[in-house]
mmCIF file of C-alpha atoms in Angstrom:
data_model
loop_
_atom_site.group_PDB
_atom_site.id
_atom_site.type_symbol
_atom_site.label_atom_id
_atom_site.label_comp_id
_atom_site.label_asym_id
_atom_site.label_seq_id
_atom_site.Cartn_x
_atom_site.Cartn_y
_atom_site.Cartn_z
ATOM 1 C CA GLU K 13 70.126 180.950 73.530
ATOM 2 C CA ALA K 14 67.395 181.062 70.882
ATOM 3 C CA GLY K 15 68.127 179.147 67.702
ATOM 4 C CA VAL K 16 67.597 180.061 64.075
ATOM 5 C CA ALA K 17 63.922 180.777 63.479
ATOM 6 C CA GLN K 18 62.235 180.071 60.157
ATOM 7 C CA SER K 19 58.700 180.512 58.906
ATOM 8 C CA PRO K 20 56.431 179.255 57.605
ATOM 9 C CA ARG K 21 57.023 175.643 58.595
ATOM 10 C CA TYR K 22 55.156 174.294 55.564
ATOM 11 C CA LYS K 23 53.974 175.825 52.316
ATOM 12 C CA ILE K 24 51.968 174.328 49.476
ATOM 13 C CA ILE K 25 51.601 176.281 46.232
ATOM 14 C CA GLU K 26 50.824 175.641 42.600
ATOM 15 C CA LYS K 27 53.459 175.964 39.909
ATOM 16 C CA ARG K 28 54.011 179.468 38.585
ATOM 17 C CA GLN K 29 52.916 180.992 41.900
ATOM 18 C CA SER K 30 55.306 182.951 44.088
ATOM 19 C CA VAL K 31 56.426 182.145 47.630
ATOM 20 C CA ALA K 32 58.601 183.736 50.294
ATOM 21 C CA PHE K 33 60.450 182.295 53.264
ATOM 22 C CA TRP K 34 61.654 184.178 56.294
ATOM 23 C CA CYS K 35 64.666 183.591 58.539
ATOM 24 C CA ASN K 36 65.790 185.159 61.799
ATOM 25 C CA PRO K 37 69.346 184.103 62.660
ATOM 26 C CA ILE K 38 70.887 183.698 66.075
ATOM 27 C CA SER K 39 71.491 187.092 67.616
ATOM 28 C CA GLY K 40 74.903 188.458 66.744
ATOM 29 C CA HIS K 41 75.609 186.044 63.908
ATOM 30 C CA ALA K 42 76.987 188.028 60.998
ATOM 31 C CA THR K 43 76.937 185.246 58.423
ATOM 32 C CA LEU K 44 73.691 183.816 57.071
ATOM 33 C CA TYR K 45 73.161 181.044 54.539
ATOM 34 C CA TRP K 46 70.243 179.615 52.598
ATOM 35 C CA TYR K 47 70.452 175.957 51.660
ATOM 36 C CA GLN K 48 68.054 173.867 49.557
ATOM 37 C CA GLN K 49 67.523 170.240 50.586
ATOM 38 C CA ILE K 50 65.721 168.007 48.105
ATOM 39 C CA LEU K 51 64.245 164.830 49.584
ATOM 40 C CA GLY K 52 66.899 162.155 50.036
ATOM 41 C CA GLN K 53 69.819 164.498 49.369
ATOM 42 C CA GLY K 54 72.204 166.637 51.340
ATOM 43 C CA PRO K 55 71.661 170.395 51.603
ATOM 44 C CA LYS K 56 72.884 172.512 48.686
ATOM 45 C CA LEU K 57 74.113 176.062 49.215
ATOM 46 C CA LEU K 58 72.062 178.751 47.476
ATOM 47 C CA ILE K 59 73.407 182.004 48.879
ATOM 48 C CA GLN K 60 75.683 183.371 51.605
ATOM 49 C CA PHE K 61 75.393 186.777 53.291
ATOM 50 C CA GLN K 62 77.949 188.558 55.441
ATOM 51 C CA ASN K 63 75.982 191.172 57.408
ATOM 52 C CA ASN K 64 73.721 192.661 54.713
ATOM 53 C CA GLY K 65 76.018 191.993 51.767
ATOM 54 C CA VAL K 66 76.001 188.993 49.428
ATOM 55 C CA VAL K 67 79.236 186.999 49.611
ATOM 56 C CA ASP K 68 78.321 184.203 47.220
ATOM 57 C CA ASP K 69 75.200 183.641 45.137
ATOM 58 C CA SER K 70 76.813 181.617 42.374
ATOM 59 C CA GLN K 71 74.455 178.673 42.924
ATOM 60 C CA LEU K 72 71.258 180.714 43.173
ATOM 61 C CA PRO K 73 68.966 180.366 40.125
ATOM 62 C CA LYS K 74 68.629 184.104 39.696
ATOM 63 C CA ASP K 75 65.973 183.929 37.003
ATOM 64 C CA ARG K 76 63.450 182.864 39.654
ATOM 65 C CA PHE K 77 65.112 183.036 43.075
ATOM 66 C CA SER K 78 65.963 186.186 44.992
ATOM 67 C CA ALA K 79 67.130 186.826 48.532
ATOM 68 C CA GLU K 80 67.796 189.810 50.696
ATOM 69 C CA ARG K 81 69.052 190.529 54.179
ATOM 70 C CA LEU K 82 68.001 194.005 55.162
ATOM 71 C CA LYS K 83 69.805 195.620 58.087
ATOM 72 C CA GLY K 84 72.060 192.591 58.379
ATOM 73 C CA VAL K 85 69.652 190.582 60.525
ATOM 74 C CA ASP K 86 66.531 188.894 59.107
ATOM 75 C CA SER K 87 66.531 187.441 55.635
ATOM 76 C CA THR K 88 63.906 186.500 53.073
ATOM 77 C CA LEU K 89 64.182 184.069 50.179
ATOM 78 C CA LYS K 90 61.686 184.372 47.339
ATOM 79 C CA ILE K 91 60.794 182.141 44.426
ATOM 80 C CA GLN K 92 58.860 183.598 41.510
ATOM 81 C CA PRO K 93 57.541 181.758 39.573
ATOM 82 C CA ALA K 94 57.858 178.369 41.270
ATOM 83 C CA LYS K 95 58.482 175.169 39.359
ATOM 84 C CA LEU K 96 57.742 171.582 40.338
ATOM 85 C CA GLU K 97 61.466 170.921 40.852
ATOM 86 C CA ASP K 98 61.584 173.618 43.540
ATOM 87 C CA SER K 99 59.829 171.248 45.943
ATOM 88 C CA ALA K 100 62.314 170.892 48.797
ATOM 89 C CA VAL K 101 63.117 171.972 52.326
ATOM 90 C CA TYR K 102 64.677 175.429 52.469
ATOM 91 C CA LEU K 103 67.107 175.683 55.340
ATOM 92 C CA CYS K 104 68.503 178.847 56.827
ATOM 93 C CA ALA K 105 71.744 178.716 58.801
ATOM 94 C CA SER K 106 73.782 181.300 60.636
ATOM 95 C CA SER K 107 77.285 181.488 61.992
ATOM 96 C CA ALA K 108 79.231 183.845 64.219
ATOM 97 C CA THR K 109 82.617 182.960 62.797
ATOM 98 C CA GLY K 110 81.807 181.664 59.324
ATOM 99 C CA GLU K 111 82.759 178.240 60.634
ATOM 100 C CA LYS K 112 80.243 176.314 62.744
ATOM 101 C CA LEU K 113 76.796 176.557 61.194
ATOM 102 C CA PHE K 114 73.562 176.500 63.159
ATOM 103 C CA PHE K 115 70.556 175.466 61.086
ATOM 104 C CA GLY K 116 66.900 176.265 61.519
ATOM 105 C CA SER K 117 64.208 173.589 61.120
ATOM 106 C CA GLY K 118 63.503 174.696 57.586
ATOM 107 C CA THR K 119 60.464 175.456 55.440
ATOM 108 C CA GLN K 120 59.069 172.487 53.555
ATOM 109 C CA LEU K 121 57.818 173.632 50.146
ATOM 110 C CA SER K 122 55.543 171.538 47.965
ATOM 111 C CA VAL K 123 54.881 172.781 44.432
ATOM 112 C CA LEU K 124 51.872 171.122 42.797
ATOM 113 C CA GLY E 4 83.550 172.282 41.934
ATOM 114 C CA GLU E 5 83.697 170.169 45.065
ATOM 115 C CA ASN E 6 82.124 166.708 45.010
ATOM 116 C CA VAL E 7 81.525 164.710 48.186
ATOM 117 C CA GLU E 8 80.669 161.014 48.075
ATOM 118 C CA GLN E 9 79.258 159.333 51.176
ATOM 119 C CA HIS E 10 78.876 155.624 51.988
ATOM 120 C CA PRO E 11 76.927 153.658 52.975
ATOM 121 C CA SER E 12 73.527 155.182 52.199
ATOM 122 C CA THR E 13 71.926 153.077 54.959
ATOM 123 C CA LEU E 14 73.458 151.450 58.012
ATOM 124 C CA SER E 15 71.745 149.207 60.521
ATOM 125 C CA VAL E 16 73.454 148.189 63.784
ATOM 126 C CA GLN E 17 72.562 146.675 67.116
ATOM 127 C CA GLU E 18 72.672 148.816 70.225
ATOM 128 C CA GLY E 19 76.198 148.841 71.623
ATOM 129 C CA ASP E 20 77.879 148.146 68.282
ATOM 130 C CA SER E 21 80.074 150.642 66.445
ATOM 131 C CA ALA E 22 79.078 152.486 63.288
ATOM 132 C CA VAL E 23 81.397 153.880 60.624
ATOM 133 C CA ILE E 24 80.458 156.255 57.804
ATOM 134 C CA LYS E 25 82.964 157.192 55.107
ATOM 135 C CA CYS E 26 83.265 160.167 52.772
ATOM 136 C CA THR E 27 85.564 161.165 49.963
ATOM 137 C CA TYR E 28 86.026 164.642 48.534
ATOM 138 C CA SER E 29 87.490 165.950 45.305
ATOM 139 C CA ASP E 30 88.817 169.472 45.987
ATOM 140 C CA SER E 31 92.288 169.409 47.528
ATOM 141 C CA ALA E 32 91.739 173.019 48.678
ATOM 142 C CA SER E 33 88.975 171.951 51.094
ATOM 143 C CA ASN E 34 90.193 172.472 54.645
ATOM 144 C CA TYR E 35 87.184 172.009 56.907
ATOM 145 C CA PHE E 36 85.119 168.840 57.311
ATOM 146 C CA PRO E 37 82.051 168.876 59.571
ATOM 147 C CA TRP E 38 79.576 166.110 60.308
ATOM 148 C CA TYR E 39 75.903 166.822 60.841
ATOM 149 C CA LYS E 40 73.093 164.773 62.365
ATOM 150 C CA GLN E 41 69.573 165.384 61.077
ATOM 151 C CA GLU E 42 66.511 164.059 62.852
ATOM 152 C CA LEU E 43 63.128 163.897 61.184
ATOM 153 C CA GLY E 44 61.577 167.316 60.722
ATOM 154 C CA LYS E 45 64.608 169.170 62.027
ATOM 155 C CA GLY E 46 67.554 170.980 60.541
ATOM 156 C CA PRO E 47 71.047 169.461 60.532
ATOM 157 C CA GLN E 48 72.920 169.719 63.816
ATOM 158 C CA LEU E 49 76.709 169.875 63.964
ATOM 159 C CA ILE E 50 78.096 166.941 65.969
ATOM 160 C CA ILE E 51 81.822 167.114 65.254
ATOM 161 C CA ASP E 52 84.194 168.795 62.847
ATOM 162 C CA ILE E 53 87.831 168.591 61.844
ATOM 163 C CA ARG E 54 90.245 170.891 60.080
ATOM 164 C CA SER E 55 92.792 169.821 57.524
ATOM 165 C CA ASN E 56 95.751 170.284 59.863
ATOM 166 C CA VAL E 57 94.432 167.592 62.216
ATOM 167 C CA GLY E 58 94.296 163.862 61.533
ATOM 168 C CA GLU E 59 91.857 162.768 64.206
ATOM 169 C CA LYS E 60 89.421 164.291 66.677
ATOM 170 C CA LYS E 61 87.333 162.659 69.367
ATOM 171 C CA ASP E 62 84.378 163.786 71.452
ATOM 172 C CA GLN E 63 83.070 161.133 73.849
ATOM 173 C CA ARG E 64 81.546 158.362 71.670
ATOM 174 C CA ILE E 65 82.142 160.177 68.407
ATOM 175 C CA ALA E 66 85.399 160.434 66.472
ATOM 176 C CA VAL E 67 86.403 161.676 63.057
ATOM 177 C CA THR E 68 89.524 160.773 61.089
ATOM 178 C CA LEU E 69 90.927 162.589 58.076
ATOM 179 C CA ASN E 70 93.344 161.373 55.423
ATOM 180 C CA LYS E 71 94.260 164.383 53.300
ATOM 181 C CA THR E 72 96.460 162.435 50.943
ATOM 182 C CA ALA E 73 93.651 160.053 50.040
ATOM 183 C CA LYS E 74 91.016 162.789 50.372
ATOM 184 C CA HIS E 75 88.731 160.840 52.611
ATOM 185 C CA PHE E 76 87.361 161.218 56.116
ATOM 186 C CA SER E 77 85.272 159.017 58.357
ATOM 187 C CA LEU E 78 82.855 159.243 61.271
ATOM 188 C CA HIS E 79 83.083 156.642 64.008
ATOM 189 C CA ILE E 80 80.344 156.184 66.601
ATOM 190 C CA THR E 81 81.045 153.722 69.409
ATOM 191 C CA GLU E 82 78.590 152.131 71.840
ATOM 192 C CA THR E 83 75.648 153.162 69.681
ATOM 193 C CA GLN E 84 72.312 153.946 71.308
ATOM 194 C CA PRO E 85 68.795 154.061 69.830
ATOM 195 C CA GLU E 86 68.860 157.857 70.056
ATOM 196 C CA ASP E 87 71.776 157.864 67.613
ATOM 197 C CA SER E 88 69.278 156.829 64.912
ATOM 198 C CA ALA E 89 69.122 159.673 62.385
ATOM 199 C CA VAL E 90 70.487 160.778 59.016
ATOM 200 C CA TYR E 91 74.171 161.704 59.103
ATOM 201 C CA PHE E 92 75.773 164.042 56.571
ATOM 202 C CA CYS E 93 79.419 164.697 55.938
ATOM 203 C CA ALA E 94 80.453 167.963 54.333
ATOM 204 C CA ALA E 95 83.543 169.661 52.969
ATOM 205 C CA SER E 96 84.285 173.354 52.661
ATOM 206 C CA ILE E 97 84.098 174.746 49.141
ATOM 207 C CA GLY E 98 87.627 175.871 48.449
ATOM 208 C CA GLY E 99 89.744 177.156 51.283
ATOM 209 C CA THR E 100 88.239 180.567 51.908
ATOM 210 C CA SER E 101 85.069 180.088 53.903
ATOM 211 C CA TYR E 102 84.220 177.272 56.261
ATOM 212 C CA GLY E 103 80.508 177.927 55.989
ATOM 213 C CA LYS E 104 80.259 177.296 52.257
ATOM 214 C CA LEU E 105 79.819 173.572 52.347
ATOM 215 C CA THR E 106 79.230 170.750 49.908
ATOM 216 C CA PHE E 107 77.302 167.943 51.587
ATOM 217 C CA GLY E 108 77.342 164.224 50.977
ATOM 218 C CA GLN E 109 74.154 162.364 50.142
ATOM 219 C CA GLY E 110 73.546 161.232 53.701
ATOM 220 C CA THR E 111 73.553 157.952 55.647
ATOM 221 C CA ILE E 112 70.423 156.697 57.370
ATOM 222 C CA LEU E 113 71.626 155.112 60.619
ATOM 223 C CA THR E 114 69.264 152.802 62.476
ATOM 224 C CA VAL E 115 70.240 151.496 65.903
ATOM 225 C CA HIS E 116 68.129 148.546 67.025
ATOM 226 C CA PRO E 117 67.561 148.107 70.776
#
């Protein structure tokens, strides 16, 4: 069974630029999550989708972050404009039951 | 909101010894407590989980215990091996409605020396 796929693997941008991350969940998983992991910390939930609808985006900084999940499969997370404090690993996870999460390897973002 | 505290931040053991990592949580409505192992450059991988209606769960060398009254839970790894070296995260569900909405602890760097 293929795991959660994320791209790109690494991204380096300058502050105030925009960036987008892509996630392809495990086939058949209805629930998709984006987590932000700052170096030395545990992952922090940004947004949760159920199929193509947003379940919870209360911790998403909506002035600069946006996410969508078209057709209830792939998802993209965008940051515009990026700030230095956005440097982190962005993890996508999916779940069939909303219980056990399967994480991708993440996109490591460096904002200079 | 939910707050999860994890200790110790680093743990060094000799191969064959046991390792214990402890977590406390603040939200009494939390009802799902998974543990994840994260290796360098990879995403977290679920290794064991426990629900609030169970006090203990074991899977080979790994066990988790939960004390709901005290709001703390622990990971126990017996007969540690060098390949157990990684960062371990505990987590607790945010409220009681969705298991996937998790608050994570700060992580424990486990090093197993051969």
